DNA sequence: ATATTCCCCTGGAAGC
DNA sequence: TGCTTCCAGGGGAATA
C-alpha cells in the first residue's frame, strides 16, 4: 500500500497528534512480519516520551527522549488510528499504545505484512538491521542523474525492478515506479545498465517530481490507504498509467499495456516509453 | 552476486 | 445468491 508519499503523509499526521505524548503501556495482538510479544514491547515502551517522528524509506521512525525508538512499517494494509476508546479493539488491530493523556494509539493491519520493531538507544536507527542496508533517499540532493548512472552500471536488472529495490533507492514502490518511468519515457523492462546519462537525468527528475506531487496530494488512495485521521490521498486521480490497462495514453492515445515483472504489475505506454528489450 | 518465483495474510472485486 | 479465482501501494526467503 504505502510508498514514500503515503509514509510521509502518515508521518506528518502522526507528528501532529503524538509529539510529546507519553506511553504508559503497550500491547501486541498477534503476529506481524516482524513484531515483539506484549511483555517485551510493553517493557520497552513504558514511560517513554515521543520526541521525534521521521521517515527513512518506507519506515516510520518514532524516537523517544532517551534516543531509543520504534521502527514501524505499514506493509500493504497498515494504518494508524488515534482515539479515546480504551475498551474496544479495531477488527485488525495488531498493536496498541496507551498514552498518559487517556488516548490510545493503534496499529491496524489486515494482511499483517507490516512490522513493529524496537531499537535500543545504544544501537541507533542507522545501525538497525531493518535500516542499515537501505539505499539513497530519492528526494535528497545526492540522488542525481550521475548517481543513478553509476549505480545502474553493469546491472542487467529491468529498470522498473531496479528503482523499486530498497537497497538501491528507497521509497519508490509499484505505483510510482510505473508513473516515473512513463514521465521519463523509459520502458519498464529496459535493462538498467543500458540507460544513458541523459535518460538517467530524466528518470531522476521524474522520480523526484512524481513523489513531490504525490506528497502534496496526501498520497494515493487506491483502496486501503488512509491517513491517521481517516483522510484519503488524492493523487490516485492524477495517475497517468498505473491501473490504466487498455485505456488511452493521455499523451498519444495508444493503449496502455500491462506486463508482470517479478510478480508485480507494470503499466506503460508502448509508444511513449522505449526501448523495449 | 543477481534476478526471478514463491510465500506470508486478508478482503474485495470479478467471473461463473 | 452463492462459490471460486484473481488481485492488491511490500519484502524476504528460497531457488536458479
PDB file of C-alpha atoms (C1' of nucleotides) in Angstrom, chain A residues 76 111 174 223-224 242-243 245 258 260 263-265 267, chain B residues 8-14, chain C residues 5-9:
ATOM      1  CA  UNK A  76       0.452  -3.268   2.293  1.00  0.00           C
ATOM      2  CA  UNK A 111      -2.769  -8.548   5.976  1.00  0.00           C
ATOM      3  CA  UNK A 174       4.870  -0.227  -7.585  1.00  0.00           C
ATOM      4  CA  UNK A 223      -8.421   1.209  -1.834  1.00  0.00           C
ATOM      5  CA  UNK A 224      -6.795   0.842   1.576  1.00  0.00           C
ATOM      6  CA  UNK A 242      -0.885   2.874 -13.095  1.00  0.00           C
ATOM      7  CA  UNK A 243      -4.087   0.813 -13.188  1.00  0.00           C
ATOM      8  CA  UNK A 245      -4.575  -1.102 -18.724  1.00  0.00           C
ATOM      9  CA  UNK A 258       0.249  -4.166 -18.522  1.00  0.00           C
ATOM     10  CA  UNK A 260       4.194  -8.554 -14.956  1.00  0.00           C
ATOM     11  CA  UNK A 263       5.351 -10.753  -9.817  1.00  0.00           C
ATOM     12  CA  UNK A 264       4.257  -7.114  -9.833  1.00  0.00           C
ATOM     13  CA  UNK A 265       2.093  -5.370 -12.409  1.00  0.00           C
ATOM     14  CA  UNK A 267       1.821  -0.268 -16.645  1.00  0.00           C
TER      15      UNK A 267
ATOM     16  C1'  DC B   8       3.457 -14.507   4.148  1.00  0.00           C
ATOM     17  C1'  DC B   9      -2.176 -12.922   5.036  1.00  0.00           C
ATOM     18  C1'  DT B  10      -6.885 -10.953   4.430  1.00  0.00           C
ATOM     19  C1'  DG B  11     -10.614  -8.928   1.895  1.00  0.00           C
ATOM     20  C1'  DG B  12     -12.850  -7.065  -2.065  1.00  0.00           C
ATOM     21  C1'  DA B  13     -13.982  -7.388  -6.900  1.00  0.00           C
ATOM     22  C1'  DA B  14     -14.767 -10.040 -10.832  1.00  0.00           C
TER      23       DA B  14
ATOM     24  C1'  DT C   5     -10.410 -17.295  -8.723  1.00  0.00           C
ATOM     25  C1'  DC C   6      -7.659 -13.393  -9.091  1.00  0.00           C
ATOM     26  C1'  DC C   7      -5.667  -9.320  -7.441  1.00  0.00           C
ATOM     27  C1'  DA C   8      -3.592  -5.804  -4.167  1.00  0.00           C
ATOM     28  C1'  DG C   9       0.881   0.798  -2.557  1.00  0.00           C
TER      29       DG C   9
END
